[in-house]
PDB file of C-alpha atoms in Angstrom:
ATOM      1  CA  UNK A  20       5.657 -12.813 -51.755  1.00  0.00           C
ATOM      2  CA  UNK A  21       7.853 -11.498 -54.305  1.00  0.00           C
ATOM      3  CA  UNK A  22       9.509  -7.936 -54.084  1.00  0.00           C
ATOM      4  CA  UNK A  23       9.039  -5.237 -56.670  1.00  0.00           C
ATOM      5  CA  UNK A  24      10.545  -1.695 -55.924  1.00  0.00           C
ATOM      6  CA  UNK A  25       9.896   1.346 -58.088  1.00  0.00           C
ATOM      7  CA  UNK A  26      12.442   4.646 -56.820  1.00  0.00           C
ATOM      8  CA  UNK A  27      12.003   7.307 -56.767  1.00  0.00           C
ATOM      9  CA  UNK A  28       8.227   7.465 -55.073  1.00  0.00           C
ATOM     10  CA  UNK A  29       7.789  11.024 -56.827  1.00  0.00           C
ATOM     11  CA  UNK A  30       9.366  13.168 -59.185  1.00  0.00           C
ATOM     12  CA  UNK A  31       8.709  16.789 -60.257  1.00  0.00           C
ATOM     13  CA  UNK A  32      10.725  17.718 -63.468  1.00  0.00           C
ATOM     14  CA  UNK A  33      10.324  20.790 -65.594  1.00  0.00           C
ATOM     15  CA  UNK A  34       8.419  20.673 -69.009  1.00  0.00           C
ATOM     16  CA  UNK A  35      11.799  19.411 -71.214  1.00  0.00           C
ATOM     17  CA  UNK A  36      13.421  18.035 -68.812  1.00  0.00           C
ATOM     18  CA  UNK A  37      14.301  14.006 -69.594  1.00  0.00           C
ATOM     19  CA  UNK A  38      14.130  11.885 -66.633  1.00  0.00           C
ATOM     20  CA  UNK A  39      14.408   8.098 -65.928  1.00  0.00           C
ATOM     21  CA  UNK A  40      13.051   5.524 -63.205  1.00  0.00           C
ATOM     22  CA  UNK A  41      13.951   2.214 -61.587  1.00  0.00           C
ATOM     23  CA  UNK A  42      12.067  -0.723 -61.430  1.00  0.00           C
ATOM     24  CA  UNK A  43      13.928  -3.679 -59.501  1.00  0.00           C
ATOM     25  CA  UNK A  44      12.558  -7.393 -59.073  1.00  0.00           C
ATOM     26  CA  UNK A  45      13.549 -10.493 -58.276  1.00  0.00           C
ATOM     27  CA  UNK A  46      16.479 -11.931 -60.872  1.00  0.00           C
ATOM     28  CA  UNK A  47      14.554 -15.482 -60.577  1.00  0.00           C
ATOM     29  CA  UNK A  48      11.972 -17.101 -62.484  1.00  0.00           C
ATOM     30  CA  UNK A  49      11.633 -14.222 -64.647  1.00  0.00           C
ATOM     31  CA  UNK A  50       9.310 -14.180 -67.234  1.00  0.00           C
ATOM     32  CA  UNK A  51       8.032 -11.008 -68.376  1.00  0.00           C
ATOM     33  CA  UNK A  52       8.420  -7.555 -66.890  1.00  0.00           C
ATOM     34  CA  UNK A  53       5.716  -5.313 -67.483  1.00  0.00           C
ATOM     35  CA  UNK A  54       5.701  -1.441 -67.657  1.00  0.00           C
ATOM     36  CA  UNK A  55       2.298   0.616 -67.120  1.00  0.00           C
ATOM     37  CA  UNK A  56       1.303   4.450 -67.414  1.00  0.00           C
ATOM     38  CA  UNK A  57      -1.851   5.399 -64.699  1.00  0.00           C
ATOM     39  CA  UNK A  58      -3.500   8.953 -65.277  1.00  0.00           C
ATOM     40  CA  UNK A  59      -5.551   9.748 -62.646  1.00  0.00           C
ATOM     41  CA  UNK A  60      -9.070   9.085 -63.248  1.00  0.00           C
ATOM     42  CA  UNK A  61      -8.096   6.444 -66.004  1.00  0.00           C
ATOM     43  CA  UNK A  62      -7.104   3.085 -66.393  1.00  0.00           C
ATOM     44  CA  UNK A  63      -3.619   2.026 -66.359  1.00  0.00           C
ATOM     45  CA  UNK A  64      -2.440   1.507 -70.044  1.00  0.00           C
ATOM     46  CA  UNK A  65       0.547  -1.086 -70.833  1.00  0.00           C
ATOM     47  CA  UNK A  66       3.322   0.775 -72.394  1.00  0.00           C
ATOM     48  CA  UNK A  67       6.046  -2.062 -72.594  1.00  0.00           C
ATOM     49  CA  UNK A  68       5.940  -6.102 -72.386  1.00  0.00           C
ATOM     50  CA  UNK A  69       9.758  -6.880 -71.831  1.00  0.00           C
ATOM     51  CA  UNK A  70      10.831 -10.173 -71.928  1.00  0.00           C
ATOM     52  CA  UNK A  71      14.819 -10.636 -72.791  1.00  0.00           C
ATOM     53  CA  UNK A  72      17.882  -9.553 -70.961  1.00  0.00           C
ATOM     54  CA  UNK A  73      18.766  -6.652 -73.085  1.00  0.00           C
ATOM     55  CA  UNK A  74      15.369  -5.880 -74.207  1.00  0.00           C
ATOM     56  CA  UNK A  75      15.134  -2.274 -75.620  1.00  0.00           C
ATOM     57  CA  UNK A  76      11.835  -0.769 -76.303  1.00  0.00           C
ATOM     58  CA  UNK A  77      11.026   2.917 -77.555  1.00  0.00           C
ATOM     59  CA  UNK A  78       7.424   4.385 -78.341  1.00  0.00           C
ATOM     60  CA  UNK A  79       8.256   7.817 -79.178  1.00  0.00           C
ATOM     61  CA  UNK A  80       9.874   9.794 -76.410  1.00  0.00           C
ATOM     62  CA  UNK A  81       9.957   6.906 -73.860  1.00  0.00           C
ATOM     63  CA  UNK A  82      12.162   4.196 -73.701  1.00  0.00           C
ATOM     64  CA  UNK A  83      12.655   1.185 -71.882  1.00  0.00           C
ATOM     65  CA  UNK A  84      15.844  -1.224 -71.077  1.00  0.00           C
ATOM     66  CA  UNK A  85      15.583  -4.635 -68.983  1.00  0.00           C
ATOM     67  CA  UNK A  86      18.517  -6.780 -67.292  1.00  0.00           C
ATOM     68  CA  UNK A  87      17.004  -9.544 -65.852  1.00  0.00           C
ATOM     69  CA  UNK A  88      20.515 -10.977 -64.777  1.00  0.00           C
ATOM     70  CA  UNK A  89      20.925  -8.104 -61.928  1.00  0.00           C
ATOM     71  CA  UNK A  90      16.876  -7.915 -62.045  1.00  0.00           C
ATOM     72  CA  UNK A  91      16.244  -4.098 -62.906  1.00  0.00           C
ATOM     73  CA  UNK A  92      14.445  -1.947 -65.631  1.00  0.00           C
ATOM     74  CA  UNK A  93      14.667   1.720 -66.387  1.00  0.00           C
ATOM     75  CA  UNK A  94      12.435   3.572 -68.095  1.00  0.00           C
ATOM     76  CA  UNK A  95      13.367   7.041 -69.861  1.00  0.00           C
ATOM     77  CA  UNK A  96      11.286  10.151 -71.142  1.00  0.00           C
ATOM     78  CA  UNK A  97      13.139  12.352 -73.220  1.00  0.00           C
ATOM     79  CA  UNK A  98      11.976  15.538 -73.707  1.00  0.00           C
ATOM     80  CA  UNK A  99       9.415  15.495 -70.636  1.00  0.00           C
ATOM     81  CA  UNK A 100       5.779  17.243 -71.460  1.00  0.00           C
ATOM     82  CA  UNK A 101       2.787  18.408 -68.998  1.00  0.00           C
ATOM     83  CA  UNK A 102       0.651  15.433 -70.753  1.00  0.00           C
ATOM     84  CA  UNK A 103       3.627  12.540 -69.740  1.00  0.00           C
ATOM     85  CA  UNK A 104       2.437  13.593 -65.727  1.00  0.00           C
ATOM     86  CA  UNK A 105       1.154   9.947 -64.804  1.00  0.00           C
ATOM     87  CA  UNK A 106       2.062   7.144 -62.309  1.00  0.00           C
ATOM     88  CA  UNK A 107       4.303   4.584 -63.633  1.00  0.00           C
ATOM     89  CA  UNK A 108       4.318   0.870 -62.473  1.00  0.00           C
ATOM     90  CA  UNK A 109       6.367  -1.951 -63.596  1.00  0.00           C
ATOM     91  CA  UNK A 110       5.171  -5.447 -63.239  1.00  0.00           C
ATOM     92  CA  UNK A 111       7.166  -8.325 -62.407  1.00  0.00           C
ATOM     93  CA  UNK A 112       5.790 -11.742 -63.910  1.00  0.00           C
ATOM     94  CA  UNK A 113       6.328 -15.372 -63.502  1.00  0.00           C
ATOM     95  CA  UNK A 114       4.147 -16.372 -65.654  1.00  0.00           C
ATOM     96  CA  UNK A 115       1.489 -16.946 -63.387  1.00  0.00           C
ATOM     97  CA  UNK A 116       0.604 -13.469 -61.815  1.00  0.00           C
ATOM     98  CA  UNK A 117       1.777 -10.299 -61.967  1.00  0.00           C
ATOM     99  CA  UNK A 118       3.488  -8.520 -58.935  1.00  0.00           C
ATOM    100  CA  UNK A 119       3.398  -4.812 -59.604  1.00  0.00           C
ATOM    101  CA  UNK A 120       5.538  -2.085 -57.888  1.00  0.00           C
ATOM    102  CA  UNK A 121       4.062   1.223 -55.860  1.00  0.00           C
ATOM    103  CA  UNK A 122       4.790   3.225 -59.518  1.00  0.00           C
ATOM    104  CA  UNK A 123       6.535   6.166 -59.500  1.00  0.00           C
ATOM    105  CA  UNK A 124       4.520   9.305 -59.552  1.00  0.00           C
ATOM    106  CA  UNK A 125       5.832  11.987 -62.312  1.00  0.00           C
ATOM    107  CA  UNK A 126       4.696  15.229 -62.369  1.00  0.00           C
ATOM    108  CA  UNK A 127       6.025  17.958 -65.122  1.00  0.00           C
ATOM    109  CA  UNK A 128       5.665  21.568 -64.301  1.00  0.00           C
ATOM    110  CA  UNK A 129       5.168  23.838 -67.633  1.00  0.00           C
TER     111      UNK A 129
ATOM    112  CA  UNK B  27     -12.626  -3.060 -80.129  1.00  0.00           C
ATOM    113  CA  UNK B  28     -14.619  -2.622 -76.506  1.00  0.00           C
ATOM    114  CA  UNK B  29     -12.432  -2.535 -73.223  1.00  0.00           C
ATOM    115  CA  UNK B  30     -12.680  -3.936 -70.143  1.00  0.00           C
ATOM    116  CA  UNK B  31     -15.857  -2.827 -68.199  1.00  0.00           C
ATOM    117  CA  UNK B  32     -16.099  -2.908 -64.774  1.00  0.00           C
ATOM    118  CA  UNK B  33     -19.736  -2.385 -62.534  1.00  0.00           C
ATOM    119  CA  UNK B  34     -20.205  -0.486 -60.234  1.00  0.00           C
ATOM    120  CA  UNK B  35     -17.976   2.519 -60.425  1.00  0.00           C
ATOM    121  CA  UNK B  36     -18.647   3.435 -56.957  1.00  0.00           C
ATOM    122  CA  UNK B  37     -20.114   1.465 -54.002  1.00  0.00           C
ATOM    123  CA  UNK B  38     -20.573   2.337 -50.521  1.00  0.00           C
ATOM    124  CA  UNK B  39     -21.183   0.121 -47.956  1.00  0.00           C
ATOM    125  CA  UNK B  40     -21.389  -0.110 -44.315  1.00  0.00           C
ATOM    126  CA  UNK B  41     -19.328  -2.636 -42.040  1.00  0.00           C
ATOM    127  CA  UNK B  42     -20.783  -6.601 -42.023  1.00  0.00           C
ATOM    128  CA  UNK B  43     -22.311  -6.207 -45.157  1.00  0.00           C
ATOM    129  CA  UNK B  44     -21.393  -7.941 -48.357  1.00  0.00           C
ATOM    130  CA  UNK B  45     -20.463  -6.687 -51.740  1.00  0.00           C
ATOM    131  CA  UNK B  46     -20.270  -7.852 -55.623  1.00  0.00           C
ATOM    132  CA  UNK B  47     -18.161  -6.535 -57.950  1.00  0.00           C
ATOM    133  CA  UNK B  48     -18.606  -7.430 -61.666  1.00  0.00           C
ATOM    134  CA  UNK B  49     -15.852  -7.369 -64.989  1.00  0.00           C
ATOM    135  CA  UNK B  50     -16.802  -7.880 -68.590  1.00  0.00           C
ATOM    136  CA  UNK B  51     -13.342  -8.612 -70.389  1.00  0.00           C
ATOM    137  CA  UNK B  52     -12.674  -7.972 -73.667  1.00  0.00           C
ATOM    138  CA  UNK B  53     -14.001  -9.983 -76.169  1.00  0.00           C
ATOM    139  CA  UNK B  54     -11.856 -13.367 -76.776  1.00  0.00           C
ATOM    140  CA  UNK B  55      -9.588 -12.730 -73.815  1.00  0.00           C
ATOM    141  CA  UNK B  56     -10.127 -15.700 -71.587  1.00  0.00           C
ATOM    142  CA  UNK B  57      -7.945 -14.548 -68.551  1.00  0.00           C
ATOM    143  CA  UNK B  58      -9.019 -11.834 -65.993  1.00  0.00           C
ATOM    144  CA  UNK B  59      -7.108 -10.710 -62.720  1.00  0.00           C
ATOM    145  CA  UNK B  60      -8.769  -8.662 -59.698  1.00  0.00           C
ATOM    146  CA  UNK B  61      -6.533  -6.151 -58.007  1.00  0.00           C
ATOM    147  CA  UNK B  62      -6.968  -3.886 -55.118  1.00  0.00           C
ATOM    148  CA  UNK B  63      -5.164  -0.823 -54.369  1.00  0.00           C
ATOM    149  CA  UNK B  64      -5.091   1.113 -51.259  1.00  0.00           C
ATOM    150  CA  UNK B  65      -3.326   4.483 -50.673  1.00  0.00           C
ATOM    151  CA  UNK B  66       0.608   3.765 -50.653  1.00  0.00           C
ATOM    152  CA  UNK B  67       0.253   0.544 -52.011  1.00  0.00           C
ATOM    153  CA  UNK B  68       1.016  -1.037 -55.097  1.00  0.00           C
ATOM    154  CA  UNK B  69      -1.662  -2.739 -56.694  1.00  0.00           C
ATOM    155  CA  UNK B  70      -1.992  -6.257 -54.800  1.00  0.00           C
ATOM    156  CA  UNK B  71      -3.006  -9.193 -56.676  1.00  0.00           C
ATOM    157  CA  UNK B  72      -6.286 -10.721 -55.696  1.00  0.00           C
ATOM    158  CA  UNK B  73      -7.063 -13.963 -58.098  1.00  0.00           C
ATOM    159  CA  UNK B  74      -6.791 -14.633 -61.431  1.00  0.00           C
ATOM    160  CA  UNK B  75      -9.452 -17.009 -63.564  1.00  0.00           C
ATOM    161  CA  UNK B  76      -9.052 -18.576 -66.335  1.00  0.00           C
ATOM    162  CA  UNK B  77     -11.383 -20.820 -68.472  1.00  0.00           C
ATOM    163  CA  UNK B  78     -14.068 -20.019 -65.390  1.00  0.00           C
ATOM    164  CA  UNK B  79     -11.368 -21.611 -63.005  1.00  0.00           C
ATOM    165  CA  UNK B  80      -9.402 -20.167 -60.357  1.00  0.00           C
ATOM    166  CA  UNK B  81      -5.777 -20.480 -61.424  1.00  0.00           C
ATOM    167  CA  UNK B  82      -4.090 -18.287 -58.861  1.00  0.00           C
ATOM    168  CA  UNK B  83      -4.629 -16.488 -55.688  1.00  0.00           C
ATOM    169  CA  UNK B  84      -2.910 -14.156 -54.154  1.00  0.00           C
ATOM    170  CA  UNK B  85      -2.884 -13.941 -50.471  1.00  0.00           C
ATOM    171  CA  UNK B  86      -6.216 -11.958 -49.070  1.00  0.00           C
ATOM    172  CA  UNK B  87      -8.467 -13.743 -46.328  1.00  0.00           C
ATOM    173  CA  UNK B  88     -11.567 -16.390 -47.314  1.00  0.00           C
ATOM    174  CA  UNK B  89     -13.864 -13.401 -47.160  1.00  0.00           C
ATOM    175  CA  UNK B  90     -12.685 -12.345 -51.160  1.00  0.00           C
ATOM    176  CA  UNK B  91     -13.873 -14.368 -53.691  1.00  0.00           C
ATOM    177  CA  UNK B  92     -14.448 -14.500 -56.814  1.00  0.00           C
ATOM    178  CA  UNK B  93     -16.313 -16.658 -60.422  1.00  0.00           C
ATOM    179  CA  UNK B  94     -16.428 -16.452 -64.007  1.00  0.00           C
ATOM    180  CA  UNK B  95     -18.930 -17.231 -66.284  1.00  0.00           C
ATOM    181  CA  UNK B  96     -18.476 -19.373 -69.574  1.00  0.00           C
ATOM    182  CA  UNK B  97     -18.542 -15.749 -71.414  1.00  0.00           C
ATOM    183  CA  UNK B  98     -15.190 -14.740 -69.292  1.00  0.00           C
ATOM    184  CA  UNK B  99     -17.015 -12.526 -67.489  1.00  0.00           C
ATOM    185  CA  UNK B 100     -15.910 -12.437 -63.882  1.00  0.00           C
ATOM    186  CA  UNK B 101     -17.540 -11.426 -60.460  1.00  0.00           C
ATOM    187  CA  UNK B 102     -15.954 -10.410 -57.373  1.00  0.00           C
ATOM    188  CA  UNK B 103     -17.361 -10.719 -54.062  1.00  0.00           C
ATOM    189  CA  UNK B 104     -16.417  -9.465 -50.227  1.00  0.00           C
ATOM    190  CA  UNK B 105     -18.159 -11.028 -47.356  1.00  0.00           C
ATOM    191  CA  UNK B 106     -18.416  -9.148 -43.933  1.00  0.00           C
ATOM    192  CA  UNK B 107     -17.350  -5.844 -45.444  1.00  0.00           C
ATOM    193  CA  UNK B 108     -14.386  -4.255 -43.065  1.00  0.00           C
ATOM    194  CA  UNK B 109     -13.381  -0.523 -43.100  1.00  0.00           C
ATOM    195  CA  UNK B 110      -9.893  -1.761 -44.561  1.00  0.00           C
ATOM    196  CA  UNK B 111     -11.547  -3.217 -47.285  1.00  0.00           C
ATOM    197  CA  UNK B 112     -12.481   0.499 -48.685  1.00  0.00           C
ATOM    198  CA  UNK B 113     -10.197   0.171 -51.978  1.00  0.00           C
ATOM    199  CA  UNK B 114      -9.681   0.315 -55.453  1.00  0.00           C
ATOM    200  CA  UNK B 115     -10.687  -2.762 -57.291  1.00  0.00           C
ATOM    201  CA  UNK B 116      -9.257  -2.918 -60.804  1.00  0.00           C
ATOM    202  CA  UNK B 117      -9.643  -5.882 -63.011  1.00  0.00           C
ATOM    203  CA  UNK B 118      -7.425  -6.549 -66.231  1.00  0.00           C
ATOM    204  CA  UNK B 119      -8.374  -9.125 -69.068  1.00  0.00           C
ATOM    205  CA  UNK B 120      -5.536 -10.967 -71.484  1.00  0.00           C
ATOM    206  CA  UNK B 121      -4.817 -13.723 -73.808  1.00  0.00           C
ATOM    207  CA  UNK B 122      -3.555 -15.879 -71.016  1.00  0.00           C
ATOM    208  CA  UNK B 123      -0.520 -15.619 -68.370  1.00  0.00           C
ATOM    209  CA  UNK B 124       2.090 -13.304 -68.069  1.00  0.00           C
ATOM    210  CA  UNK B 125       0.758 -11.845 -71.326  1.00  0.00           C
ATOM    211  CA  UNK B 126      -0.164  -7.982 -71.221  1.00  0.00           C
ATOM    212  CA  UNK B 127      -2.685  -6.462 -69.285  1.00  0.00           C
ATOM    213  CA  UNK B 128      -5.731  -4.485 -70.641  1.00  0.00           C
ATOM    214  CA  UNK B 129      -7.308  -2.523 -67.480  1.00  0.00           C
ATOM    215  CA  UNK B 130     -11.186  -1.458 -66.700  1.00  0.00           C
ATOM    216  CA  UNK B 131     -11.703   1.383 -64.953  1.00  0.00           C
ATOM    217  CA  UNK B 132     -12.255   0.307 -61.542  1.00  0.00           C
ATOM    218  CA  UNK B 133     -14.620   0.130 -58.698  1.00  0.00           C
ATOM    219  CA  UNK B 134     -14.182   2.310 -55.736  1.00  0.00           C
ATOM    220  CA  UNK B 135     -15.669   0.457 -52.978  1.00  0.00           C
ATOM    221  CA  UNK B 136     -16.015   2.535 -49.047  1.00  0.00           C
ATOM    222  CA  UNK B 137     -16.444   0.855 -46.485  1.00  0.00           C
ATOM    223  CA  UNK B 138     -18.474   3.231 -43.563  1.00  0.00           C
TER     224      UNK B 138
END
């Protein structure tokens, strides 16, 4: 069973506040890593497919960077807004199946 | 474009009893994935079918299994419910492996 860890668990930031999380998996047989935002009562959405050390990604005020060689992600919100309060999981993929993290749960106070 | 639909939302059940979950991918994607998730866990892969076979499993007892048809659609079923077994199923469609993931909404299954 392959290990993916998302820190921190939780996170309260104020409304404009940027913040960034950690997603860590294994640095072998890497293939894709994955990056998803769960509302509650929703399904989680994709927000990034990474799949090159180096990998940058931005869609709008959240960003993304991947180094597979040490086998950790961050993702960034700039600018944090009441709507961006979600769970994030990454996704660690060897091509076959996916092994998601617990997500990080990111709550921003107005 | 429709998204992944998933039947029934909710489902409660009482201990012995069996259950059948059912996923209607989006249209053209030939891969779906079950998931469950339980409080404080991540979500924890289940199978994954492709083509209507079984191409990976993850590693839940004999009493989970699951089909698809030749349409992609995909059914899910628990044998000799247990009160652990009161979860979260998701299942997520795709183009094929490792590629990304397009969620339905879930099916809460309890387990009395």
């Amino acid at each position: 069973i392959l290990n993916v860890e998302q820190s921190p668990q939780s996170l309260h930031v104020q409304e404009g506040d940027s913040t960034n999380f950690t997603c860590s998996f294994p640095s072998s047989n890497f293939y894709a890593l994955h990056w998803y935002r769960w509302e509650t009562a929703k399904s989680p959405e994709a927000l990034f497919v990474m799949t090159l050390n180096g990998d940058e990604k931005k869609k709008g005020r959240i960003s993304a960077t991947l180094n597979t060689k040490e086998g950790y992600s961050y993702l960034y919100i700039k600018g944090s807004q009441p709507e961006d309060s979600a769970t994030y999981l990454c996704a660690f993929t060897t091509g076959n199946q996916f092994y998601f993290g617990t997500g990080t749960s990111l709550t921003v106070i107005p | 474009k429709a998204g992944v639909t998933q039947t029934p939302r909710y489902l409660i059940k009482t201990r012995g009893q069996q259950v059948t979950l059912s996923c209607s991918p989006i249209s053209g994607h030939r891969s779906v994935s079950w998931y469950q998730q339980t409080p404080g866990q991540g979500l924890q892969f289940l199978f994954e079918y492709f083509s209507e076979t079984q191409r990976n499993k993850g590693n839940f007892p004999g009493r989970f299994s699951g089909r698809q048809f030749s349409n992609s659609r995909s059914e899910m079923n628990v044998s000799t419910l247990e009160l652990g077994d009161s979860a979260l199923y998701l299942c997520a469609s795709s183009w094929g492996q490792g590629n990304e993931q397009f969620f339905g909404p879930g099916t809460r299954l309890t387990v009395l």
